[in-house]
Amino acid sequence: LFMQTIIFFFFQAEDGIRDFCLSRGLGDVYKRQYEDNAKILSLMGEVYFNIRNDKQALEYYETCLKIQEVEVGKEHHTYAVTLCNIGLLHKRNENYELALKYLQEGEKIQKKSSTELDPSYAMTLNNIGSVYNSQGDFENALKYYLHFKDISQKTLGELHPYYASALCNIGSVYNNQGNHKEALQFFLECEKIQQATIDIKHQSYATNLRNIAWAYYQIQWYKQARLYKEYLKDSLERQGLAQEHEMWKDFRKLENKLKLIGDEREIPN
């Protein structure tokens, strides 16, 4: 029923786009129609994004952006949201330069059109940090993640998933830099918040358990690595993920490494 509703409204949206040039200047009724069409196109883009049909999602987002540019202007917060959505699409496809272009353009608009304590602005900072982290630019990644953490802490509090995500992301930067002890502290702090705020079947919870297990392995505290490996296994089983999933592959990789190590090296360096 949900998809039928979306498709029904999209037919209306297509009609609006087709008659777009003809209907300019016909009054507020048409303007509202095009704003509604932009919302529908954005929703369709989100649907295709979630099912990983990125080509189709990009087409909807770009069409939405064109309508928003005419009807609400380039300084409007909804225009910024669409820019950020396109940026996330490019990031998923590892087009990092394009991702940064769209995300940073969206961030500039959000900074002007909302307060710096807006959670949506904070999430854009997080996404920019994620692109830098993927590029190996850890200095810039850490700068954006720390800003995301500060805003999340001030606006949402320390028992919010956004704040937990910020801690996990900061830990990932330290981990990528080889500073596993520092990373571990952030991962463990994130775990405490997640235990109080989200279901243990949630993927982000499993991701952080994996991070903790690997961090303990890297600092050679193998007893704790084995313990968190089992926590990770339980979380993955509860999620019902297929054995081909990347999380299971990472679990088996860690399991095999731990099998090669005896119990005599349990104290970290």
Short mmCIF file of N, CA and C in Angstrom, two decimals, residues 13-146:
data_model
loop_
_atom_site.label_atom_id
_atom_site.label_comp_id
_atom_site.label_asym_id
_atom_site.label_seq_id
_atom_site.Cartn_x
_atom_site.Cartn_y
_atom_site.Cartn_z
N ALA A 13 3.39 13.94 -9.98
CA ALA A 13 4.65 14.68 -10.05
C ALA A 13 5.17 14.74 -11.48
N GLU A 14 5.09 13.62 -12.20
CA GLU A 14 5.55 13.61 -13.58
C GLU A 14 4.76 14.60 -14.43
N ASP A 15 3.43 14.66 -14.21
CA ASP A 15 2.62 15.62 -14.95
C ASP A 15 3.07 17.04 -14.66
N GLY A 16 3.39 17.31 -13.38
CA GLY A 16 3.83 18.65 -13.00
C GLY A 16 5.14 19.01 -13.67
N ILE A 17 6.09 18.05 -13.73
CA ILE A 17 7.38 18.31 -14.36
C ILE A 17 7.21 18.55 -15.86
N ARG A 18 6.35 17.76 -16.49
CA ARG A 18 6.15 17.87 -17.92
C ARG A 18 5.57 19.23 -18.30
N ASP A 19 4.72 19.77 -17.42
CA ASP A 19 4.07 21.05 -17.71
C ASP A 19 4.77 22.21 -17.01
N PHE A 20 5.97 21.96 -16.51
CA PHE A 20 6.64 22.94 -15.66
C PHE A 20 6.80 24.29 -16.34
N CYS A 21 7.34 24.29 -17.57
CA CYS A 21 7.59 25.55 -18.26
C CYS A 21 6.29 26.27 -18.61
N LEU A 22 5.23 25.50 -18.90
CA LEU A 22 3.95 26.10 -19.30
C LEU A 22 3.23 26.74 -18.13
N SER A 23 3.47 26.24 -16.93
CA SER A 23 2.67 26.67 -15.80
C SER A 23 3.31 27.78 -14.97
N ARG A 24 4.48 28.26 -15.36
CA ARG A 24 5.12 29.35 -14.63
C ARG A 24 4.25 30.60 -14.65
N GLY A 25 4.12 31.26 -13.54
CA GLY A 25 3.35 32.49 -13.48
C GLY A 25 1.87 32.31 -13.30
N LEU A 26 1.41 31.08 -13.05
CA LEU A 26 -0.02 30.83 -12.89
C LEU A 26 -0.49 30.93 -11.45
N GLY A 27 0.40 31.36 -10.55
CA GLY A 27 -0.05 31.64 -9.20
C GLY A 27 0.45 30.67 -8.15
N ASP A 28 0.00 30.94 -6.91
CA ASP A 28 0.48 30.16 -5.77
C ASP A 28 0.04 28.70 -5.82
N VAL A 29 -1.08 28.41 -6.46
CA VAL A 29 -1.54 27.03 -6.54
C VAL A 29 -0.51 26.17 -7.25
N TYR A 30 0.00 26.69 -8.37
CA TYR A 30 1.01 25.94 -9.10
C TYR A 30 2.31 25.87 -8.32
N LYS A 31 2.65 26.96 -7.65
CA LYS A 31 3.88 26.95 -6.87
C LYS A 31 3.83 25.88 -5.80
N ARG A 32 2.69 25.78 -5.10
CA ARG A 32 2.55 24.74 -4.08
C ARG A 32 2.62 23.36 -4.71
N GLN A 33 2.05 23.24 -5.93
CA GLN A 33 2.08 21.94 -6.62
C GLN A 33 3.52 21.51 -6.88
N TYR A 34 4.36 22.45 -7.33
CA TYR A 34 5.74 22.10 -7.64
C TYR A 34 6.55 21.82 -6.39
N GLU A 35 6.26 22.55 -5.32
CA GLU A 35 6.92 22.25 -4.05
C GLU A 35 6.54 20.85 -3.57
N ASP A 36 5.27 20.49 -3.73
CA ASP A 36 4.84 19.14 -3.37
C ASP A 36 5.51 18.11 -4.26
N ASN A 37 5.62 18.43 -5.56
CA ASN A 37 6.29 17.51 -6.48
C ASN A 37 7.74 17.28 -6.07
N ALA A 38 8.41 18.33 -5.63
CA ALA A 38 9.79 18.21 -5.19
C ALA A 38 9.88 17.27 -3.98
N LYS A 39 8.93 17.40 -3.06
CA LYS A 39 8.93 16.51 -1.90
C LYS A 39 8.73 15.06 -2.32
N ILE A 40 7.84 14.85 -3.29
CA ILE A 40 7.58 13.48 -3.76
C ILE A 40 8.80 12.92 -4.45
N LEU A 41 9.44 13.73 -5.28
CA LEU A 41 10.66 13.29 -5.96
C LEU A 41 11.75 12.95 -4.95
N SER A 42 11.87 13.76 -3.92
CA SER A 42 12.85 13.49 -2.87
C SER A 42 12.55 12.17 -2.18
N LEU A 43 11.27 11.93 -1.91
CA LEU A 43 10.87 10.67 -1.28
C LEU A 43 11.17 9.49 -2.18
N MET A 44 10.91 9.63 -3.47
CA MET A 44 11.23 8.55 -4.42
C MET A 44 12.73 8.30 -4.46
N GLY A 45 13.51 9.38 -4.43
CA GLY A 45 14.95 9.22 -4.39
C GLY A 45 15.40 8.45 -3.17
N GLU A 46 14.76 8.74 -2.03
CA GLU A 46 15.10 8.05 -0.79
C GLU A 46 14.75 6.56 -0.88
N VAL A 47 13.59 6.25 -1.49
CA VAL A 47 13.19 4.85 -1.66
C VAL A 47 14.23 4.10 -2.47
N TYR A 48 14.64 4.68 -3.60
CA TYR A 48 15.63 4.01 -4.45
C TYR A 48 17.00 3.97 -3.80
N PHE A 49 17.33 4.99 -3.01
CA PHE A 49 18.59 4.97 -2.27
C PHE A 49 18.62 3.79 -1.30
N ASN A 50 17.51 3.59 -0.61
CA ASN A 50 17.44 2.53 0.40
C ASN A 50 17.50 1.13 -0.20
N ILE A 51 17.06 0.98 -1.45
CA ILE A 51 17.15 -0.33 -2.10
C ILE A 51 18.38 -0.42 -2.99
N ARG A 52 19.27 0.60 -2.85
CA ARG A 52 20.57 0.64 -3.51
C ARG A 52 20.48 0.70 -5.04
N ASN A 53 19.42 1.31 -5.54
CA ASN A 53 19.33 1.61 -6.96
C ASN A 53 19.80 3.06 -7.12
N ASP A 54 21.11 3.24 -7.11
CA ASP A 54 21.68 4.58 -7.03
C ASP A 54 21.45 5.41 -8.29
N LYS A 55 21.44 4.75 -9.44
CA LYS A 55 21.23 5.48 -10.69
C LYS A 55 19.85 6.13 -10.70
N GLN A 56 18.84 5.36 -10.31
CA GLN A 56 17.48 5.88 -10.28
C GLN A 56 17.33 6.95 -9.19
N ALA A 57 17.94 6.70 -8.04
CA ALA A 57 17.88 7.67 -6.95
C ALA A 57 18.47 9.01 -7.38
N LEU A 58 19.61 8.95 -8.07
CA LEU A 58 20.26 10.18 -8.52
C LEU A 58 19.38 10.96 -9.48
N GLU A 59 18.68 10.28 -10.37
CA GLU A 59 17.79 10.95 -11.32
C GLU A 59 16.68 11.71 -10.58
N TYR A 60 16.09 11.08 -9.57
CA TYR A 60 15.03 11.74 -8.81
C TYR A 60 15.56 12.92 -8.02
N TYR A 61 16.72 12.74 -7.38
CA TYR A 61 17.29 13.83 -6.59
C TYR A 61 17.66 15.02 -7.48
N GLU A 62 18.23 14.75 -8.65
CA GLU A 62 18.64 15.85 -9.53
C GLU A 62 17.44 16.60 -10.08
N THR A 63 16.36 15.86 -10.40
CA THR A 63 15.14 16.52 -10.85
C THR A 63 14.53 17.35 -9.73
N CYS A 64 14.54 16.81 -8.54
CA CYS A 64 14.06 17.53 -7.35
C CYS A 64 14.86 18.81 -7.16
N LEU A 65 16.17 18.73 -7.34
CA LEU A 65 17.04 19.89 -7.14
C LEU A 65 16.71 21.01 -8.14
N LYS A 66 16.42 20.65 -9.37
CA LYS A 66 16.08 21.65 -10.39
C LYS A 66 14.80 22.39 -10.02
N ILE A 67 13.80 21.66 -9.54
CA ILE A 67 12.55 22.29 -9.14
C ILE A 67 12.78 23.20 -7.93
N GLN A 68 13.53 22.72 -6.95
CA GLN A 68 13.80 23.51 -5.76
C GLN A 68 14.56 24.79 -6.09
N GLU A 69 15.49 24.70 -7.04
CA GLU A 69 16.27 25.87 -7.42
C GLU A 69 15.36 26.99 -7.93
N VAL A 70 14.34 26.63 -8.71
CA VAL A 70 13.41 27.62 -9.28
C VAL A 70 12.40 28.10 -8.24
N GLU A 71 11.86 27.17 -7.46
CA GLU A 71 10.72 27.49 -6.60
C GLU A 71 11.09 28.03 -5.22
N VAL A 72 12.18 27.55 -4.65
CA VAL A 72 12.55 28.02 -3.30
C VAL A 72 13.92 28.69 -3.25
N GLY A 73 14.72 28.48 -4.29
CA GLY A 73 16.02 29.12 -4.35
C GLY A 73 17.14 28.28 -3.76
N LYS A 74 18.35 28.68 -4.09
CA LYS A 74 19.53 27.91 -3.68
C LYS A 74 19.94 28.11 -2.22
N GLU A 75 19.28 29.02 -1.54
CA GLU A 75 19.63 29.26 -0.13
C GLU A 75 18.66 28.58 0.82
N HIS A 76 17.69 27.85 0.28
CA HIS A 76 16.66 27.22 1.11
C HIS A 76 17.19 25.92 1.72
N HIS A 77 16.71 25.62 2.92
CA HIS A 77 17.23 24.44 3.62
C HIS A 77 16.88 23.14 2.90
N THR A 78 15.74 23.10 2.18
CA THR A 78 15.38 21.87 1.46
C THR A 78 16.32 21.63 0.28
N TYR A 79 16.78 22.72 -0.32
CA TYR A 79 17.77 22.61 -1.40
C TYR A 79 19.07 22.02 -0.85
N ALA A 80 19.44 22.45 0.34
CA ALA A 80 20.65 21.93 0.99
C ALA A 80 20.51 20.44 1.28
N VAL A 81 19.32 20.02 1.72
CA VAL A 81 19.09 18.61 2.03
C VAL A 81 19.29 17.75 0.78
N THR A 82 18.76 18.22 -0.36
CA THR A 82 18.90 17.46 -1.60
C THR A 82 20.36 17.40 -2.04
N LEU A 83 21.08 18.50 -1.89
CA LEU A 83 22.52 18.48 -2.19
C LEU A 83 23.23 17.41 -1.36
N CYS A 84 22.90 17.35 -0.09
CA CYS A 84 23.55 16.38 0.80
C CYS A 84 23.17 14.95 0.42
N ASN A 85 21.92 14.75 0.01
CA ASN A 85 21.51 13.41 -0.42
C ASN A 85 22.31 12.96 -1.64
N ILE A 86 22.51 13.87 -2.58
CA ILE A 86 23.31 13.55 -3.76
C ILE A 86 24.76 13.26 -3.34
N GLY A 87 25.26 14.05 -2.41
CA GLY A 87 26.61 13.82 -1.91
C GLY A 87 26.78 12.43 -1.31
N LEU A 88 25.77 11.97 -0.56
CA LEU A 88 25.84 10.65 0.06
C LEU A 88 25.81 9.54 -1.00
N LEU A 89 25.07 9.78 -2.07
CA LEU A 89 25.07 8.81 -3.18
C LEU A 89 26.47 8.67 -3.77
N HIS A 90 27.11 9.81 -4.01
CA HIS A 90 28.46 9.77 -4.58
C HIS A 90 29.45 9.13 -3.60
N LYS A 91 29.26 9.38 -2.31
CA LYS A 91 30.16 8.75 -1.34
C LYS A 91 30.03 7.23 -1.38
N ARG A 92 28.79 6.74 -1.44
CA ARG A 92 28.59 5.29 -1.47
C ARG A 92 29.24 4.66 -2.68
N ASN A 93 29.33 5.42 -3.77
CA ASN A 93 29.96 4.92 -4.98
C ASN A 93 31.44 5.30 -5.07
N GLU A 94 31.97 5.78 -3.94
CA GLU A 94 33.39 6.12 -3.80
C GLU A 94 33.83 7.23 -4.74
N ASN A 95 32.89 8.09 -5.14
CA ASN A 95 33.23 9.30 -5.89
C ASN A 95 33.42 10.43 -4.87
N TYR A 96 34.55 10.38 -4.18
CA TYR A 96 34.72 11.21 -3.00
C TYR A 96 34.81 12.70 -3.31
N GLU A 97 35.42 13.07 -4.41
CA GLU A 97 35.52 14.49 -4.74
C GLU A 97 34.13 15.08 -5.00
N LEU A 98 33.30 14.35 -5.75
CA LEU A 98 31.93 14.81 -5.99
C LEU A 98 31.13 14.83 -4.69
N ALA A 99 31.34 13.82 -3.87
CA ALA A 99 30.63 13.76 -2.58
C ALA A 99 30.94 14.99 -1.74
N LEU A 100 32.22 15.35 -1.65
CA LEU A 100 32.61 16.52 -0.88
C LEU A 100 32.02 17.80 -1.47
N LYS A 101 32.01 17.89 -2.79
CA LYS A 101 31.47 19.08 -3.44
C LYS A 101 30.02 19.32 -3.03
N TYR A 102 29.19 18.28 -3.11
CA TYR A 102 27.77 18.43 -2.79
C TYR A 102 27.55 18.60 -1.29
N LEU A 103 28.25 17.82 -0.48
CA LEU A 103 28.06 17.91 0.96
C LEU A 103 28.51 19.26 1.51
N GLN A 104 29.63 19.76 1.04
CA GLN A 104 30.13 21.04 1.54
C GLN A 104 29.27 22.21 1.07
N GLU A 105 28.74 22.10 -0.15
CA GLU A 105 27.81 23.12 -0.61
C GLU A 105 26.54 23.12 0.25
N GLY A 106 26.04 21.92 0.56
CA GLY A 106 24.88 21.81 1.44
C GLY A 106 25.17 22.33 2.83
N GLU A 107 26.37 22.06 3.34
CA GLU A 107 26.76 22.50 4.68
C GLU A 107 26.80 24.03 4.78
N LYS A 108 27.27 24.69 3.73
CA LYS A 108 27.33 26.16 3.73
C LYS A 108 25.93 26.76 3.80
N ILE A 109 25.00 26.16 3.05
CA ILE A 109 23.62 26.65 3.06
C ILE A 109 22.98 26.42 4.43
N GLN A 110 23.18 25.23 4.98
CA GLN A 110 22.62 24.90 6.29
C GLN A 110 23.16 25.84 7.36
N LYS A 111 24.41 26.19 7.26
CA LYS A 111 25.02 27.07 8.26
C LYS A 111 24.38 28.45 8.22
N LYS A 112 23.98 28.89 7.02
CA LYS A 112 23.34 30.20 6.87
C LYS A 112 21.86 30.16 7.25
N SER A 113 21.19 29.06 6.88
CA SER A 113 19.73 29.01 7.03
C SER A 113 19.26 28.44 8.36
N SER A 114 20.18 27.91 9.15
CA SER A 114 19.81 27.36 10.46
C SER A 114 20.91 27.67 11.45
N THR A 115 20.67 27.37 12.70
CA THR A 115 21.70 27.57 13.70
C THR A 115 22.71 26.45 13.64
N GLU A 116 23.89 26.71 14.14
CA GLU A 116 24.95 25.69 14.14
C GLU A 116 24.63 24.55 15.10
N LEU A 117 23.61 24.73 15.92
CA LEU A 117 23.22 23.67 16.85
C LEU A 117 22.09 22.81 16.30
N ASP A 118 21.78 22.96 15.02
CA ASP A 118 20.74 22.15 14.37
C ASP A 118 21.28 20.73 14.17
N PRO A 119 20.55 19.69 14.65
CA PRO A 119 21.02 18.32 14.48
C PRO A 119 21.26 17.91 13.03
N SER A 120 20.43 18.43 12.08
CA SER A 120 20.63 18.08 10.68
C SER A 120 21.94 18.67 10.16
N TYR A 121 22.29 19.84 10.65
CA TYR A 121 23.59 20.44 10.30
C TYR A 121 24.72 19.58 10.87
N ALA A 122 24.52 19.11 12.08
CA ALA A 122 25.53 18.25 12.70
C ALA A 122 25.74 16.98 11.89
N MET A 123 24.65 16.39 11.39
CA MET A 123 24.79 15.16 10.61
C MET A 123 25.53 15.40 9.30
N THR A 124 25.35 16.58 8.71
CA THR A 124 26.11 16.90 7.50
C THR A 124 27.59 16.97 7.81
N LEU A 125 27.94 17.57 8.95
CA LEU A 125 29.35 17.59 9.36
C LEU A 125 29.89 16.18 9.52
N ASN A 126 29.10 15.30 10.09
CA ASN A 126 29.49 13.91 10.25
C ASN A 126 29.75 13.25 8.89
N ASN A 127 28.86 13.52 7.93
CA ASN A 127 29.00 12.91 6.61
C ASN A 127 30.23 13.42 5.88
N ILE A 128 30.54 14.69 6.05
CA ILE A 128 31.76 15.23 5.45
C ILE A 128 32.99 14.58 6.09
N GLY A 129 32.95 14.43 7.41
CA GLY A 129 34.04 13.74 8.09
C GLY A 129 34.22 12.33 7.58
N SER A 130 33.11 11.66 7.29
CA SER A 130 33.16 10.29 6.80
C SER A 130 33.85 10.21 5.44
N VAL A 131 33.59 11.19 4.57
CA VAL A 131 34.25 11.22 3.26
C VAL A 131 35.76 11.40 3.44
N TYR A 132 36.15 12.35 4.29
CA TYR A 132 37.58 12.56 4.53
C TYR A 132 38.23 11.31 5.12
N ASN A 133 37.52 10.63 6.01
CA ASN A 133 38.05 9.40 6.60
C ASN A 133 38.28 8.34 5.53
N SER A 134 37.32 8.23 4.61
CA SER A 134 37.44 7.25 3.52
C SER A 134 38.59 7.60 2.58
N GLN A 135 38.89 8.89 2.45
CA GLN A 135 40.00 9.33 1.60
C GLN A 135 41.35 9.18 2.28
N GLY A 136 41.33 8.91 3.58
CA GLY A 136 42.59 8.83 4.32
C GLY A 136 43.07 10.18 4.81
N ASP A 137 42.23 11.21 4.72
CA ASP A 137 42.56 12.54 5.24
C ASP A 137 42.07 12.61 6.69
N PHE A 138 42.85 12.02 7.59
CA PHE A 138 42.39 11.83 8.96
C PHE A 138 42.33 13.14 9.75
N GLU A 139 43.17 14.09 9.41
CA GLU A 139 43.16 15.37 10.11
C GLU A 139 41.82 16.09 9.90
N ASN A 140 41.39 16.17 8.65
CA ASN A 140 40.10 16.81 8.37
C ASN A 140 38.93 15.98 8.88
N ALA A 141 39.06 14.66 8.77
CA ALA A 141 38.00 13.78 9.28
C ALA A 141 37.78 14.02 10.76
N LEU A 142 38.87 14.07 11.52
CA LEU A 142 38.77 14.27 12.97
C LEU A 142 38.16 15.63 13.29
N LYS A 143 38.53 16.66 12.53
CA LYS A 143 38.00 18.00 12.76
C LYS A 143 36.47 18.01 12.62
N TYR A 144 35.96 17.39 11.57
CA TYR A 144 34.52 17.38 11.35
C TYR A 144 33.80 16.47 12.34
N TYR A 145 34.41 15.34 12.68
CA TYR A 145 33.79 14.44 13.66
C TYR A 145 33.71 15.09 15.04
N LEU A 146 34.74 15.81 15.42
CA LEU A 146 34.73 16.48 16.73
C LEU A 146 33.66 17.57 16.78
#
